[in-house]
Short mmCIF file of C-alpha atoms in Angstrom, two decimals:
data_model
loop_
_atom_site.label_atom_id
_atom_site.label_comp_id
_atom_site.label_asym_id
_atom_site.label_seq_id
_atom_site.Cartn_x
_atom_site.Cartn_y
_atom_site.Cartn_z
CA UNK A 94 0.00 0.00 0.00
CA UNK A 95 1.41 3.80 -1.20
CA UNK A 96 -0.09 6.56 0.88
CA UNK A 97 0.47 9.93 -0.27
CA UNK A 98 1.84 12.71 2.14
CA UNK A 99 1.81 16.55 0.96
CA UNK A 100 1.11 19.35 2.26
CA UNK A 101 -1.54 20.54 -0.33
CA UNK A 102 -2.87 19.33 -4.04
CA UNK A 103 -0.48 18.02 -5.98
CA UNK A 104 -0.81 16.72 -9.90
CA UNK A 105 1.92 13.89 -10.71
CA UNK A 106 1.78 10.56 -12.59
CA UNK A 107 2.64 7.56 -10.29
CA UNK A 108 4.05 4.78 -12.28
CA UNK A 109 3.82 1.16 -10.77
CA UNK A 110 5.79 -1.27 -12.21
CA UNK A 111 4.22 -4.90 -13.16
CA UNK A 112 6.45 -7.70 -12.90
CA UNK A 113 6.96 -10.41 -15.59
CA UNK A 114 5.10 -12.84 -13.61
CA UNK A 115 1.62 -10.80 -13.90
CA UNK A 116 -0.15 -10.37 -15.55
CA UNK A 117 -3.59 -9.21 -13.85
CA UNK A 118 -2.52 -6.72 -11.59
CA UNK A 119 -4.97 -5.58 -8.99
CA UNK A 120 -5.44 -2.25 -7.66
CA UNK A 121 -7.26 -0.06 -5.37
CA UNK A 122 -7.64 3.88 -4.95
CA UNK A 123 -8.99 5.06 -1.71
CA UNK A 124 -10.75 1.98 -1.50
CA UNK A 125 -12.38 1.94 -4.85
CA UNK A 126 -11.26 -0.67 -8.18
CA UNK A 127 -8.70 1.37 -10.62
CA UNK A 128 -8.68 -0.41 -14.10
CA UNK A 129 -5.02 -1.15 -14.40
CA UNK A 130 -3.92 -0.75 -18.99
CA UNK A 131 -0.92 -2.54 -18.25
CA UNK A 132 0.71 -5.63 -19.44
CA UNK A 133 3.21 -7.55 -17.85
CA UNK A 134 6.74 -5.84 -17.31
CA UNK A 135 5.53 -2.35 -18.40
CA UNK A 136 4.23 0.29 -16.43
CA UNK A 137 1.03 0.75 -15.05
CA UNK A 138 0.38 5.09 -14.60
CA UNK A 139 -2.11 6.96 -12.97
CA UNK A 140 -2.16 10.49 -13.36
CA UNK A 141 -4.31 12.82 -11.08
CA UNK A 142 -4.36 15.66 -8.81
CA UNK A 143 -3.33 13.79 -5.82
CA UNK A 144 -4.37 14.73 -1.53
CA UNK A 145 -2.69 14.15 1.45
CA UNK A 146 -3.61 10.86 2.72
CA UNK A 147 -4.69 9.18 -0.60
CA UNK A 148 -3.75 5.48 -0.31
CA UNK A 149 -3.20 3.16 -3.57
CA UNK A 150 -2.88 -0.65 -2.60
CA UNK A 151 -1.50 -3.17 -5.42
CA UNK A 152 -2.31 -6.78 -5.71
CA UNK A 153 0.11 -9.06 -8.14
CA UNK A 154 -2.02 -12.40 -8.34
CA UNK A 155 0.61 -15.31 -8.25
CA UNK A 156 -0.16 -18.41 -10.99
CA UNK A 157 1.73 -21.46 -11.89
CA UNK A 158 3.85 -20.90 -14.75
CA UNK A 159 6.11 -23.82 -16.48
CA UNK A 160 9.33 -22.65 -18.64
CA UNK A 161 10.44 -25.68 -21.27
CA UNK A 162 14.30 -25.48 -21.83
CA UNK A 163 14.40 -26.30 -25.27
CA UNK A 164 18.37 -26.51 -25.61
CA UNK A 165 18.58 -28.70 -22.20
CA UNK A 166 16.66 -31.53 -23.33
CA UNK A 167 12.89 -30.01 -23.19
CA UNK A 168 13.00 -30.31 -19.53
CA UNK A 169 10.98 -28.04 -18.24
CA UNK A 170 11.00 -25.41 -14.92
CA UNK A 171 8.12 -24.86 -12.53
CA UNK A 172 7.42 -21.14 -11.21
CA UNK A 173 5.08 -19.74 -8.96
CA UNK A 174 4.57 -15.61 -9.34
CA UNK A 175 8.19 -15.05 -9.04
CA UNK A 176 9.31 -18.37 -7.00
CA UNK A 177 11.01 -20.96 -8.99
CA UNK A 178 10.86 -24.47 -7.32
CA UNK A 179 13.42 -27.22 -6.52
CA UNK A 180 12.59 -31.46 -5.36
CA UNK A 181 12.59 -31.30 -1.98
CA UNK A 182 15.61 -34.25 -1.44
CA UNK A 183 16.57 -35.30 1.79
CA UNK A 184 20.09 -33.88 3.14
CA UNK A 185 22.45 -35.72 5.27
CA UNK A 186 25.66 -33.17 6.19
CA UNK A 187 29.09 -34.86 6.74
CA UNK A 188 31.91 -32.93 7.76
CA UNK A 189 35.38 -33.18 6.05
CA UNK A 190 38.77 -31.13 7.01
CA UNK A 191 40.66 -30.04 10.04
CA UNK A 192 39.84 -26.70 9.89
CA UNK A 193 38.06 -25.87 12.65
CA UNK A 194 37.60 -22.04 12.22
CA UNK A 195 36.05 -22.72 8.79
CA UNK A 196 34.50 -26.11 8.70
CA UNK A 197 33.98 -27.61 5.57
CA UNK A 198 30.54 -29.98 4.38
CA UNK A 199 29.62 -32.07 2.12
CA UNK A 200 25.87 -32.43 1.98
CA UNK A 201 24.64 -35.84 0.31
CA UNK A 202 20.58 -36.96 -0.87
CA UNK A 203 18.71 -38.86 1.58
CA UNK A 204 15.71 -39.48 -0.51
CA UNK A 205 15.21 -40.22 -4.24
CA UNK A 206 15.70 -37.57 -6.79
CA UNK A 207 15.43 -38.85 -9.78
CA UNK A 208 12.15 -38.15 -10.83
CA UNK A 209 9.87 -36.82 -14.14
CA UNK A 210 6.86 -34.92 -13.76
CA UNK A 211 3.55 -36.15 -15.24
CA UNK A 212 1.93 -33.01 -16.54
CA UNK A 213 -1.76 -32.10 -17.70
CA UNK A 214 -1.02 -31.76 -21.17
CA UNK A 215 -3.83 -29.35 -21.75
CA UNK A 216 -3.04 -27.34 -19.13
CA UNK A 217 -0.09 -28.22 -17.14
CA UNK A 218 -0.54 -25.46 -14.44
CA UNK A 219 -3.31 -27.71 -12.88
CA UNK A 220 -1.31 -30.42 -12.66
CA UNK A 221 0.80 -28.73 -8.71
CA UNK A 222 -1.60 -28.38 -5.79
CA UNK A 223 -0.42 -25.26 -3.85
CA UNK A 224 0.01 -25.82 -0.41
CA UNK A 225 0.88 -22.57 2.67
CA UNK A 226 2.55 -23.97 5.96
CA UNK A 227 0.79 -23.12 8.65
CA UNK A 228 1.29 -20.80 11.68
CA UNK A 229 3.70 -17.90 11.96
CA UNK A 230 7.02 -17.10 9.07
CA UNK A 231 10.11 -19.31 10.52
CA UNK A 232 12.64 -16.80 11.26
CA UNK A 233 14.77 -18.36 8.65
CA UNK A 234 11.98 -19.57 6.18
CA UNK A 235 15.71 -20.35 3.21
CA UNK A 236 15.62 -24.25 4.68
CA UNK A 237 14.11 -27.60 3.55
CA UNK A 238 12.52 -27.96 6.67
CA UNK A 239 11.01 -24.66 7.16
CA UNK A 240 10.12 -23.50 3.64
CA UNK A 241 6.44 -21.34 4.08
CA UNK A 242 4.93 -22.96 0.88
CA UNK A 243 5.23 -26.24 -1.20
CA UNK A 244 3.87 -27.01 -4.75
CA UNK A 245 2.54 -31.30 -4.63
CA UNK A 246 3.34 -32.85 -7.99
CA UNK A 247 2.74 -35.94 -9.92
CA UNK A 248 6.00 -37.82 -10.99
CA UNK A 249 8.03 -40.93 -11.96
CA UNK A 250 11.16 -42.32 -11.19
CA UNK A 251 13.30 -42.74 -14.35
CA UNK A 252 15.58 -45.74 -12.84
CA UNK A 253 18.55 -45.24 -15.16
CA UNK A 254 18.93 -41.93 -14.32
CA UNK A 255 21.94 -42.19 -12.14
CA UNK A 256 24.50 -39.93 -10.51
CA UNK A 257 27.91 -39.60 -12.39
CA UNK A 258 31.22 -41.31 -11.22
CA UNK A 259 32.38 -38.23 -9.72
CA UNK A 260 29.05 -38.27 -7.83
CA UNK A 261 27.15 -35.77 -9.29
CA UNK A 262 23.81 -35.69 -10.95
CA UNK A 263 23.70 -37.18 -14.42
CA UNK A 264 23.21 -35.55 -17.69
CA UNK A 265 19.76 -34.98 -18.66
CA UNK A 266 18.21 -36.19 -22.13
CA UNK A 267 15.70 -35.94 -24.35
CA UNK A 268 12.12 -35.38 -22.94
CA UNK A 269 9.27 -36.41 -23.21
CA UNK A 270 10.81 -40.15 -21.08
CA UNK A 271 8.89 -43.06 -20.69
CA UNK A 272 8.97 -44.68 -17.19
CA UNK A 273 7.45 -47.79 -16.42
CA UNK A 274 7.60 -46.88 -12.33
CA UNK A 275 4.36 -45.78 -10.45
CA UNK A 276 3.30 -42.44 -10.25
CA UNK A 277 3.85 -40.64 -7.13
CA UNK A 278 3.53 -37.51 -5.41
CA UNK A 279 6.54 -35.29 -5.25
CA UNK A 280 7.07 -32.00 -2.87
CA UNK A 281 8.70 -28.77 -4.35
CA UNK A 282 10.27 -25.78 -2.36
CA UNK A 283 11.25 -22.84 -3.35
CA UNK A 284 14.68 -22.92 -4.92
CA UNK A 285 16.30 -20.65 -2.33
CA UNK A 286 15.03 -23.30 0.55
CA UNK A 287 16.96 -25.69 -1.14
CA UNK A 288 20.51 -26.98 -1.25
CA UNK A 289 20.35 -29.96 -3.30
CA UNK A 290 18.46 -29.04 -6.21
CA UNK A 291 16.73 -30.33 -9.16
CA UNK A 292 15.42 -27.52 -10.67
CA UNK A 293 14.73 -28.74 -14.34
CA UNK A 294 12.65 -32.08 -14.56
CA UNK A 295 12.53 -34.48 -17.60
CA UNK A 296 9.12 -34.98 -18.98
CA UNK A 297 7.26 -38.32 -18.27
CA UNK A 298 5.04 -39.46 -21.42
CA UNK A 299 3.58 -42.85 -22.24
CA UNK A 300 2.35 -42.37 -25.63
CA UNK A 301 4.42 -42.94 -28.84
CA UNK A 302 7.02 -40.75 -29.49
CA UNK A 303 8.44 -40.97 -26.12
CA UNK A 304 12.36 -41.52 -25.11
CA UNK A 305 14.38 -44.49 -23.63
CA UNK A 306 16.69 -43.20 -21.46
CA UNK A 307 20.01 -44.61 -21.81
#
């Protein structure tokens, strides 16, 4: 909310910025609907004679958004108004080193990541369930554990997608993948709650035209 302090009258254009992930902005003047002429990362203006006291409050209606990464494989990216999401994989920390002023980790999965998401073709947006922890903002909400919101997602494990001899995760391929394994439901935190991450998912497709992956 933007409330305006002067000392008399005043005629200026306030520009409100909309943010690539909106594009339905909401807004209020004094407690009455403004029709917003603005499209996603432009400006929104409104130019009057402005009081002292007027109040302007701005909504930016969050939606499930995917982004397909056509030059990795056609795996695709979930994002939620401006959130982008991560698997939420199990961590076990193991501490290497003699240093004792500036320990050193490693940080290892506990939990399976190897997964493709089974997407609504029609409309893949529908196929997350958006889910708010409840109760008060952890005081350090950047954890697995304590992340304020999760997105619930339908997946597969794709078996022969292994980590690398040097331990790390393996190369993705092409998507759409077919996986024989049962579907299951997957949690996603935001990416910044995270510290292993899987950030770009394979597709999971049954149909012909699918890909073995080797």
């Amino acid at each position: 909310m933007l409330k305006i302090s002067a000392p008399k009258p005043v005629q200026f254009p306030l520009y409100l910025r909309i943010p690539h992930w909106c594009d339905k902005p909401l807004a209020n003047l004094n407690g009455n609907k403004l029709s917003l002429k603005a499209k996603a990362l432009s400006y929104a203006i409104i130019d009057r004679q402005w009081s002292d006291g007027d109040t302007v409050t701005l909504q930016f209606p969050m939606q499930i958004m995917m982004r397909k990464w056509e030059k990795n494989h056609n795996a695709v990216s979930v994002d939620y108004g401006p959130l982008s999401f991560s698997l939420r994989i199990g961590e076990k920390w193991t501490r290497y080193g003699d240093n004792k002023t500036w320990p050193e980790w490693e940080v290892f999965p506990t939990t399976a990541w190897n997964y493709g998401l089974v997407l609504n073709e029609r409309n893949p947006a529908r196929s997350f369930e958006i889910v708010h922890r409840p109760g008060q903002m952890p005081a350090n909400p950047f954890t697995r554990d304590n992340a304020p919101m999760m997105l619930l997602a339908k997946a597969k494990k794709i078996p022969r997608w292994e980590m690398d001899s040097l331990g790390l995760v393996g190369k993705l391929q092409d998507s759409p993948v077919k996986s024989n394994e049962p579907t299951e439901t997957i949690t996603l935190i935001p990416m910044g709650a995270a510290r292993l991450r899987i950030s770009a998912f394979p597709q999971i497709a049954e149909e012909a035209g699918s890909h073995e992956w080797k």
